[in-house]
């Protein structure tokens, strides 16, 4: 393939900036969906809606063959942007703070190139623009049959990643993103006056012990080589300084890079519940613990990773720029691969560049990307599809 990717730079940047200006949170990406459908229709494709605000389109090669799924997420976050770019969010309280604006732009431009190249491959490219990645939107697409008609043989995705420097690509086999559960603990005590605490049962002091004590899972119970992260992100309880609260609610996340099945070796959720319930018993506090699965562990299969390293990435960068990488973030791309026994891989595109301010953490109000890395994603999508569908 002799495509001049540089000619698409201005377009992919303009697309990214458009989506950045008009962000929409999960399952509310209606204008984003409309824009994507119009763009794909103008390429001669027949896109269709899925899971309310998602989009799927098929690019058929010259002959029948395998089907490869290329996925981009679409949703933004409920964050008020503080960047002062000319293309900063115009939707109050909503911001693309995770790179999904770039993901959409990269896959759209890749679609344009692949449509021009359809006589050079056999089989089908299934383009998937997925809503609500931040809260497991992928499972809704799976239920609606996105992996069928035609049946998907392999799935690939890219993620712009500010912790990795621009110019580097993160790729390894095995676990690359954590399994994640949201949890909510409700502690119920007995309210009263702070001048006579002996007549009450204080859930706040119990909550303080719970927050600290569950951390022993990481340091004293689970193998330190098996990464585990427990973070409380929300606490709510009490109404006034001189009133002992009736109840307290605690919310957070539990993440790990291993089999978290409660019948497995580490049993993180069982350990968590045992510690919380024991503390509550000691403090005479009633408790309710709820776990809400968010994402399963993302596992890149070895064969797909080797395929990318051998057949795709040499077209894009030098081998020394490809580094092994994994993190404790959550990603529902697992629904398209490991959780449904389909081969594939998630590739991290480094976009961290202090000179343009793109070295900020994801999900922060001043997050941005290095737009010079957008063509890397376009190239990965295009070469992955062409090389995969040219294999015998």
Short mmCIF file of C-alpha atoms in Angstrom, two decimals:
data_model
loop_
_atom_site.label_atom_id
_atom_site.label_comp_id
_atom_site.label_asym_id
_atom_site.label_seq_id
_atom_site.Cartn_x
_atom_site.Cartn_y
_atom_site.Cartn_z
CA UNK A 1 0.00 0.00 0.00
CA UNK A 2 1.35 3.41 -0.99
CA UNK A 3 -1.25 5.66 0.63
CA UNK A 4 0.01 9.12 1.59
CA UNK A 5 -1.40 9.37 5.10
CA UNK A 6 -0.12 12.93 5.59
CA UNK A 7 -2.79 14.25 3.24
CA UNK A 8 -5.40 13.31 5.87
CA UNK A 9 -3.76 15.15 8.78
CA UNK A 10 -5.85 18.32 8.52
CA UNK A 11 -9.04 16.29 8.22
CA UNK A 12 -8.42 14.05 11.21
CA UNK A 13 -7.54 17.10 13.34
CA UNK A 14 -10.64 18.96 12.20
CA UNK A 15 -12.83 15.96 12.99
CA UNK A 16 -11.28 15.56 16.43
CA UNK A 17 -11.87 19.24 17.19
CA UNK A 18 -15.48 19.03 16.04
CA UNK A 19 -16.23 16.14 18.39
CA UNK A 20 -14.32 17.88 21.18
CA UNK A 21 -16.52 20.97 20.83
CA UNK A 22 -19.75 19.00 20.98
CA UNK A 23 -19.27 16.24 23.57
CA UNK A 24 -22.12 14.02 24.73
CA UNK A 25 -22.19 11.61 27.66
CA UNK A 26 -22.97 7.91 27.39
CA UNK A 27 -26.17 6.91 25.56
CA UNK A 28 -26.83 10.57 24.76
CA UNK A 29 -24.47 10.74 21.77
CA UNK A 30 -27.29 11.60 19.34
CA UNK A 31 -25.57 14.42 17.43
CA UNK A 32 -22.33 12.47 17.41
CA UNK A 33 -24.20 9.49 15.98
CA UNK A 34 -25.84 11.64 13.30
CA UNK A 35 -22.50 13.12 12.24
CA UNK A 36 -20.87 9.67 12.02
CA UNK A 37 -23.76 8.23 9.99
CA UNK A 38 -23.65 11.12 7.53
CA UNK A 39 -19.88 10.84 7.14
CA UNK A 40 -20.03 7.09 6.49
CA UNK A 41 -22.99 7.45 4.12
CA UNK A 42 -21.00 9.98 2.11
CA UNK A 43 -18.34 7.29 1.72
CA UNK A 44 -20.94 5.06 0.04
CA UNK A 45 -21.48 2.85 3.10
CA UNK A 46 -24.79 1.87 4.70
CA UNK A 47 -24.36 2.56 8.41
CA UNK A 48 -26.99 1.45 10.87
CA UNK A 49 -27.79 2.29 14.47
CA UNK A 50 -27.17 -0.06 17.39
CA UNK A 51 -27.64 0.17 21.15
CA UNK A 52 -29.57 3.43 20.86
CA UNK A 53 -26.71 5.78 19.95
CA UNK A 54 -24.09 3.46 18.45
CA UNK A 55 -23.20 3.04 14.77
CA UNK A 56 -22.05 0.03 12.72
CA UNK A 57 -20.95 -0.02 9.09
CA UNK A 58 -19.49 -2.73 6.86
CA UNK A 59 -16.77 -2.40 4.23
CA UNK A 60 -16.77 -5.43 1.96
CA UNK A 61 -13.64 -6.50 0.08
CA UNK A 62 -13.52 -7.92 -3.42
CA UNK A 63 -14.23 -11.50 -2.27
CA UNK A 64 -15.70 -13.24 0.74
CA UNK A 65 -13.43 -13.89 3.69
CA UNK A 66 -12.93 -13.21 7.37
CA UNK A 67 -14.42 -10.31 9.32
CA UNK A 68 -12.34 -7.93 11.40
CA UNK A 69 -13.97 -5.53 13.86
CA UNK A 70 -12.42 -2.10 14.43
CA UNK A 71 -13.89 -0.23 17.39
CA UNK A 72 -14.00 3.39 18.54
CA UNK A 73 -15.76 4.67 21.64
CA UNK A 74 -17.88 7.84 21.40
CA UNK A 75 -18.86 9.11 24.84
CA UNK A 76 -17.61 12.09 26.82
CA UNK A 77 -17.55 12.67 30.58
CA UNK A 78 -19.60 14.85 32.98
CA UNK A 79 -16.69 17.26 33.54
CA UNK A 80 -16.53 21.04 33.14
CA UNK A 81 -13.60 21.75 30.82
CA UNK A 82 -11.05 24.37 31.93
CA UNK A 83 -9.00 24.40 28.71
CA UNK A 84 -9.27 27.65 26.75
CA UNK A 85 -8.84 26.24 23.26
CA UNK A 86 -10.88 27.76 20.45
CA UNK A 87 -12.45 24.31 20.13
CA UNK A 88 -13.14 23.81 23.85
CA UNK A 89 -16.42 22.15 24.81
CA UNK A 90 -19.54 24.16 24.06
CA UNK A 91 -21.68 21.86 26.20
CA UNK A 92 -21.59 22.98 29.82
CA UNK A 93 -20.49 20.30 32.26
CA UNK A 94 -19.53 17.82 29.53
CA UNK A 95 -16.05 17.22 28.14
CA UNK A 96 -14.03 14.77 26.09
CA UNK A 97 -11.44 14.08 28.79
CA UNK A 98 -10.35 10.60 27.73
CA UNK A 99 -9.43 10.86 24.05
CA UNK A 100 -12.62 9.43 22.59
CA UNK A 101 -12.95 12.47 20.33
CA UNK A 102 -9.65 11.45 18.75
CA UNK A 103 -10.74 7.82 18.55
CA UNK A 104 -13.82 8.71 16.49
CA UNK A 105 -11.81 10.91 14.16
CA UNK A 106 -9.14 8.26 13.60
CA UNK A 107 -11.62 5.50 12.74
CA UNK A 108 -13.61 7.75 10.39
CA UNK A 109 -10.52 8.68 8.39
CA UNK A 110 -9.40 5.04 8.41
CA UNK A 111 -12.82 4.15 7.00
CA UNK A 112 -12.31 6.61 4.15
CA UNK A 113 -8.96 5.03 3.26
CA UNK A 114 -10.27 1.46 3.57
CA UNK A 115 -13.22 2.21 1.27
CA UNK A 116 -10.68 3.36 -1.35
CA UNK A 117 -8.69 0.17 -0.73
CA UNK A 118 -11.51 -2.40 -0.76
CA UNK A 119 -10.26 -4.02 -3.97
CA UNK A 120 -7.05 -4.91 -2.14
CA UNK A 121 -8.53 -7.23 0.49
CA UNK A 122 -10.99 -10.08 0.90
CA UNK A 123 -13.57 -10.28 3.65
CA UNK A 124 -15.22 -7.54 5.67
CA UNK A 125 -14.20 -4.67 7.90
CA UNK A 126 -16.85 -4.05 10.57
CA UNK A 127 -16.62 -0.48 11.86
CA UNK A 128 -18.11 -0.07 15.34
CA UNK A 129 -18.67 3.28 17.02
CA UNK A 130 -19.62 2.41 20.56
CA UNK A 131 -21.56 4.54 23.06
CA UNK A 132 -21.10 4.68 26.82
CA UNK A 133 -17.67 3.08 27.12
CA UNK A 134 -17.23 4.73 30.51
CA UNK A 135 -20.02 2.56 31.92
CA UNK A 136 -19.96 -0.73 29.98
CA UNK A 137 -21.78 0.22 26.80
CA UNK A 138 -20.13 -2.65 24.93
CA UNK A 139 -22.30 -5.30 26.55
CA UNK A 140 -25.39 -3.69 25.02
CA UNK A 141 -23.88 -3.99 21.53
CA UNK A 142 -23.00 -7.63 22.20
CA UNK A 143 -26.59 -8.36 23.23
CA UNK A 144 -27.80 -6.77 19.99
CA UNK A 145 -25.55 -9.06 17.94
CA UNK A 146 -22.64 -6.82 16.94
CA UNK A 147 -20.37 -9.88 16.81
CA UNK A 148 -22.64 -11.62 14.30
CA UNK A 149 -23.89 -10.99 10.74
CA UNK A 150 -21.17 -11.33 9.65
CA UNK A 151 -19.52 -13.26 12.45
CA UNK A 152 -16.45 -11.47 13.78
CA UNK A 153 -13.15 -13.37 13.70
CA UNK A 154 -10.96 -10.77 15.39
CA UNK A 155 -11.36 -7.36 17.07
CA UNK A 156 -8.91 -4.51 17.45
CA UNK A 157 -8.98 -1.06 19.04
CA UNK A 158 -6.61 1.78 19.86
CA UNK A 159 -6.55 4.14 22.83
CA UNK A 160 -4.78 7.48 22.97
CA UNK A 161 -2.86 7.39 26.23
CA UNK A 162 -1.26 10.41 27.92
CA UNK A 163 0.89 8.41 30.41
CA UNK A 164 2.87 7.15 27.39
CA UNK A 165 5.07 9.72 25.58
CA UNK A 166 4.11 10.77 22.07
CA UNK A 167 5.91 8.64 19.53
CA UNK A 168 5.69 5.48 21.62
CA UNK A 169 3.17 2.66 21.23
CA UNK A 170 2.18 0.43 24.14
CA UNK A 171 1.52 -3.21 23.29
CA UNK A 172 1.89 -6.53 25.10
CA UNK A 173 0.11 -9.85 25.33
CA UNK A 174 -1.83 -10.89 28.42
CA UNK A 175 -3.54 -8.52 30.84
CA UNK A 176 -3.32 -4.88 29.75
CA UNK A 177 -6.28 -3.28 31.57
CA UNK A 178 -7.87 -4.24 34.85
CA UNK A 179 -11.09 -5.95 35.75
CA UNK A 180 -13.13 -3.38 37.63
CA UNK A 181 -16.05 -3.47 40.02
CA UNK A 182 -17.83 -0.45 41.43
CA UNK A 183 -18.95 -0.97 45.00
CA UNK A 184 -21.41 0.73 47.31
CA UNK A 185 -21.44 0.18 51.07
CA UNK A 186 -24.38 1.39 53.14
CA UNK A 187 -23.71 1.57 56.89
CA UNK A 188 -26.70 1.98 59.16
CA UNK A 189 -26.25 3.03 62.78
CA UNK A 190 -28.42 4.90 65.25
CA UNK A 191 -28.62 8.67 65.15
CA UNK A 192 -28.43 10.97 68.12
CA UNK A 193 -26.84 14.04 69.73
CA UNK A 194 -23.06 14.42 69.71
CA UNK A 195 -23.17 15.34 73.42
CA UNK A 196 -24.38 11.84 74.31
CA UNK A 197 -22.75 9.41 71.88
CA UNK A 198 -23.35 6.48 74.25
CA UNK A 199 -27.01 6.51 73.24
CA UNK A 200 -26.21 6.24 69.54
CA UNK A 201 -24.39 3.94 67.15
CA UNK A 202 -22.06 6.08 65.03
CA UNK A 203 -21.65 4.83 61.42
CA UNK A 204 -19.09 7.53 60.61
CA UNK A 205 -16.39 6.17 62.90
CA UNK A 206 -17.16 2.71 61.50
CA UNK A 207 -16.77 4.09 57.97
CA UNK A 208 -13.37 5.53 58.86
CA UNK A 209 -12.18 2.10 59.98
CA UNK A 210 -13.61 0.41 56.90
CA UNK A 211 -11.79 2.79 54.55
CA UNK A 212 -8.45 2.10 56.18
CA UNK A 213 -8.83 -1.59 56.98
CA UNK A 214 -9.84 -2.90 53.56
CA UNK A 215 -6.42 -1.78 52.30
CA UNK A 216 -4.86 -4.74 54.13
CA UNK A 217 -6.11 -6.85 51.23
CA UNK A 218 -3.44 -5.26 49.05
CA UNK A 219 -0.62 -5.30 51.59
CA UNK A 220 -1.23 -8.36 53.77
CA UNK A 221 -3.49 -10.85 51.99
CA UNK A 222 -3.12 -10.73 48.20
CA UNK A 223 0.19 -11.52 46.52
CA UNK A 224 1.90 -8.14 45.91
CA UNK A 225 2.73 -9.37 42.40
CA UNK A 226 -1.03 -9.52 41.68
CA UNK A 227 -1.90 -5.86 41.26
CA UNK A 228 -4.96 -4.79 43.25
CA UNK A 229 -6.26 -1.26 43.77
CA UNK A 230 -9.04 -0.22 46.17
CA UNK A 231 -10.11 3.42 46.12
CA UNK A 232 -13.02 5.15 47.84
CA UNK A 233 -14.23 7.96 45.62
CA UNK A 234 -17.40 9.07 47.40
CA UNK A 235 -18.55 9.36 51.02
CA UNK A 236 -21.91 10.71 52.13
CA UNK A 237 -23.29 10.84 55.64
CA UNK A 238 -24.62 13.21 58.25
CA UNK A 239 -26.53 16.45 58.07
CA UNK A 240 -25.09 18.72 60.79
CA UNK A 241 -21.99 19.01 62.97
CA UNK A 242 -23.80 18.26 66.25
CA UNK A 243 -25.85 15.29 65.00
CA UNK A 244 -24.62 11.71 64.94
CA UNK A 245 -25.56 10.37 61.52
CA UNK A 246 -28.11 7.63 61.05
CA UNK A 247 -26.31 6.20 58.03
CA UNK A 248 -23.29 6.59 55.77
CA UNK A 249 -22.81 5.63 52.14
CA UNK A 250 -19.39 4.77 50.70
CA UNK A 251 -18.68 4.25 47.01
CA UNK A 252 -15.52 3.33 45.15
CA UNK A 253 -13.79 0.93 42.81
CA UNK A 254 -12.00 -2.39 43.13
CA UNK A 255 -9.55 -3.18 40.31
CA UNK A 256 -7.20 -6.08 39.63
CA UNK A 257 -5.10 -7.64 36.87
CA UNK A 258 -5.87 -11.31 37.53
CA UNK A 259 -8.78 -13.71 37.60
CA UNK A 260 -11.10 -12.11 40.12
CA UNK A 261 -13.51 -15.02 40.28
CA UNK A 262 -14.58 -15.59 43.87
CA UNK A 263 -13.70 -19.26 43.43
CA UNK A 264 -10.19 -18.34 42.31
CA UNK A 265 -7.05 -17.96 44.37
CA UNK A 266 -7.24 -14.29 45.35
CA UNK A 267 -11.01 -13.84 45.78
CA UNK A 268 -10.89 -10.03 46.09
CA UNK A 269 -14.62 -9.48 46.50
CA UNK A 270 -14.99 -12.19 49.15
CA UNK A 271 -12.07 -10.75 51.11
CA UNK A 272 -13.54 -7.26 50.82
CA UNK A 273 -16.92 -8.37 52.15
CA UNK A 274 -15.37 -10.37 55.02
CA UNK A 275 -13.36 -7.38 56.26
CA UNK A 276 -16.22 -4.88 55.96
CA UNK A 277 -18.74 -7.13 57.69
CA UNK A 278 -16.32 -7.94 60.53
CA UNK A 279 -15.67 -4.26 61.19
CA UNK A 280 -19.37 -3.47 61.15
CA UNK A 281 -20.05 -6.24 63.63
CA UNK A 282 -17.42 -4.80 65.96
CA UNK A 283 -19.04 -1.35 65.76
CA UNK A 284 -22.64 -2.73 66.02
CA UNK A 285 -23.42 -1.22 62.63
CA UNK A 286 -25.60 -2.88 60.00
CA UNK A 287 -24.16 -2.97 56.50
CA UNK A 288 -25.15 -3.67 52.95
CA UNK A 289 -22.48 -4.26 50.28
CA UNK A 290 -23.26 -4.15 46.58
CA UNK A 291 -20.83 -4.84 43.72
CA UNK A 292 -21.61 -3.58 40.24
CA UNK A 293 -19.38 -5.03 37.48
CA UNK A 294 -18.05 -2.34 35.16
CA UNK A 295 -15.37 -3.94 33.00
CA UNK A 296 -13.84 -7.36 32.66
CA UNK A 297 -10.07 -7.70 32.38
CA UNK A 298 -8.70 -6.84 28.93
CA UNK A 299 -6.49 -9.67 27.70
CA UNK A 300 -4.50 -9.28 24.49
CA UNK A 301 -3.98 -12.71 22.98
CA UNK A 302 -0.42 -13.58 22.06
CA UNK A 303 -1.13 -14.43 18.42
CA UNK A 304 -2.81 -11.05 17.77
CA UNK A 305 0.01 -9.16 19.44
CA UNK A 306 2.60 -10.99 17.36
CA UNK A 307 0.55 -10.27 14.23
CA UNK A 308 0.60 -6.55 15.02
CA UNK A 309 4.31 -6.52 15.82
CA UNK A 310 5.24 -8.43 12.68
CA UNK A 311 2.77 -7.17 10.09
CA UNK A 312 1.40 -3.80 11.19
CA UNK A 313 3.67 -1.73 13.42
CA UNK A 314 6.78 -1.98 11.16
CA UNK A 315 4.81 0.13 8.66
CA UNK A 316 4.34 2.81 11.32
CA UNK A 317 7.36 3.10 13.61
CA UNK A 318 10.69 1.61 14.62
CA UNK A 319 10.64 -1.45 16.89
CA UNK A 320 12.29 0.45 19.77
CA UNK A 321 9.22 2.70 19.93
CA UNK A 322 6.97 -0.26 20.77
CA UNK A 323 6.99 -0.81 24.53
CA UNK A 324 5.21 -3.34 26.80
CA UNK A 325 2.47 -1.59 28.73
CA UNK A 326 -0.40 -2.36 31.07
CA UNK A 327 -2.35 -0.28 33.58
CA UNK A 328 -5.11 -0.47 36.18
CA UNK A 329 -7.63 1.44 34.08
CA UNK A 330 -10.85 -0.24 33.01
CA UNK A 331 -12.01 -0.77 29.41
CA UNK A 332 -15.07 -2.58 28.12
CA UNK A 333 -13.20 -3.54 24.92
CA UNK A 334 -12.87 -6.87 26.73
CA UNK A 335 -16.44 -7.58 25.59
CA UNK A 336 -15.24 -7.68 21.97
CA UNK A 337 -12.32 -10.01 22.67
CA UNK A 338 -11.35 -12.03 25.73
CA UNK A 339 -14.75 -12.12 27.44
CA UNK A 340 -16.33 -13.60 24.32
CA UNK A 341 -13.36 -15.76 23.25
CA UNK A 342 -12.51 -13.69 20.19
CA UNK A 343 -8.92 -12.95 19.25
CA UNK A 344 -7.69 -9.38 19.18
CA UNK A 345 -5.78 -6.67 20.96
CA UNK A 346 -5.97 -3.16 22.37
CA UNK A 347 -3.10 -0.86 21.37
CA UNK A 348 -2.08 2.19 23.41
CA UNK A 349 -0.96 5.20 21.37
CA UNK A 350 1.30 7.47 23.37
CA UNK A 351 0.03 11.06 23.31
CA UNK A 352 1.87 12.54 26.28
CA UNK A 353 3.71 15.71 25.29
CA UNK A 354 4.40 18.43 27.87
CA UNK A 355 5.10 21.01 25.17
CA UNK A 356 1.45 20.92 24.10
CA UNK A 357 0.02 20.18 27.56
CA UNK A 358 -1.04 16.64 26.71
CA UNK A 359 0.72 15.02 29.65
CA UNK A 360 -2.25 15.47 32.01
CA UNK A 361 -4.06 12.44 33.49
CA UNK A 362 -7.17 11.14 31.80
CA UNK A 363 -10.53 12.28 33.20
CA UNK A 364 -9.14 15.65 34.32
CA UNK A 365 -10.70 18.99 33.46
CA UNK A 366 -7.56 20.13 31.60
CA UNK A 367 -6.92 16.90 29.70
CA UNK A 368 -6.00 17.11 26.04
CA UNK A 369 -4.16 15.08 23.42
CA UNK A 370 -1.20 15.64 21.13
CA UNK A 371 -2.91 15.93 17.76
CA UNK A 372 0.31 14.92 16.02
CA UNK A 373 -0.40 11.36 17.22
CA UNK A 374 -3.77 11.07 15.47
CA UNK A 375 -2.38 9.74 12.21
CA UNK A 376 -0.72 6.92 14.15
CA UNK A 377 -4.17 5.62 15.04
CA UNK A 378 -5.37 5.97 11.45
CA UNK A 379 -2.39 3.96 10.23
CA UNK A 380 -2.87 1.23 12.84
CA UNK A 381 -6.53 0.78 11.87
CA UNK A 382 -5.78 0.70 8.15
CA UNK A 383 -2.77 -1.59 8.22
CA UNK A 384 -4.41 -3.92 10.75
CA UNK A 385 -7.43 -4.41 8.49
CA UNK A 386 -5.46 -4.75 5.27
CA UNK A 387 -2.86 -7.12 6.69
CA UNK A 388 -5.39 -9.26 8.55
CA UNK A 389 -7.70 -9.62 5.56
CA UNK A 390 -4.83 -10.43 3.22
CA UNK A 391 -3.83 -13.46 5.29
CA UNK A 392 -4.70 -16.87 3.91
#
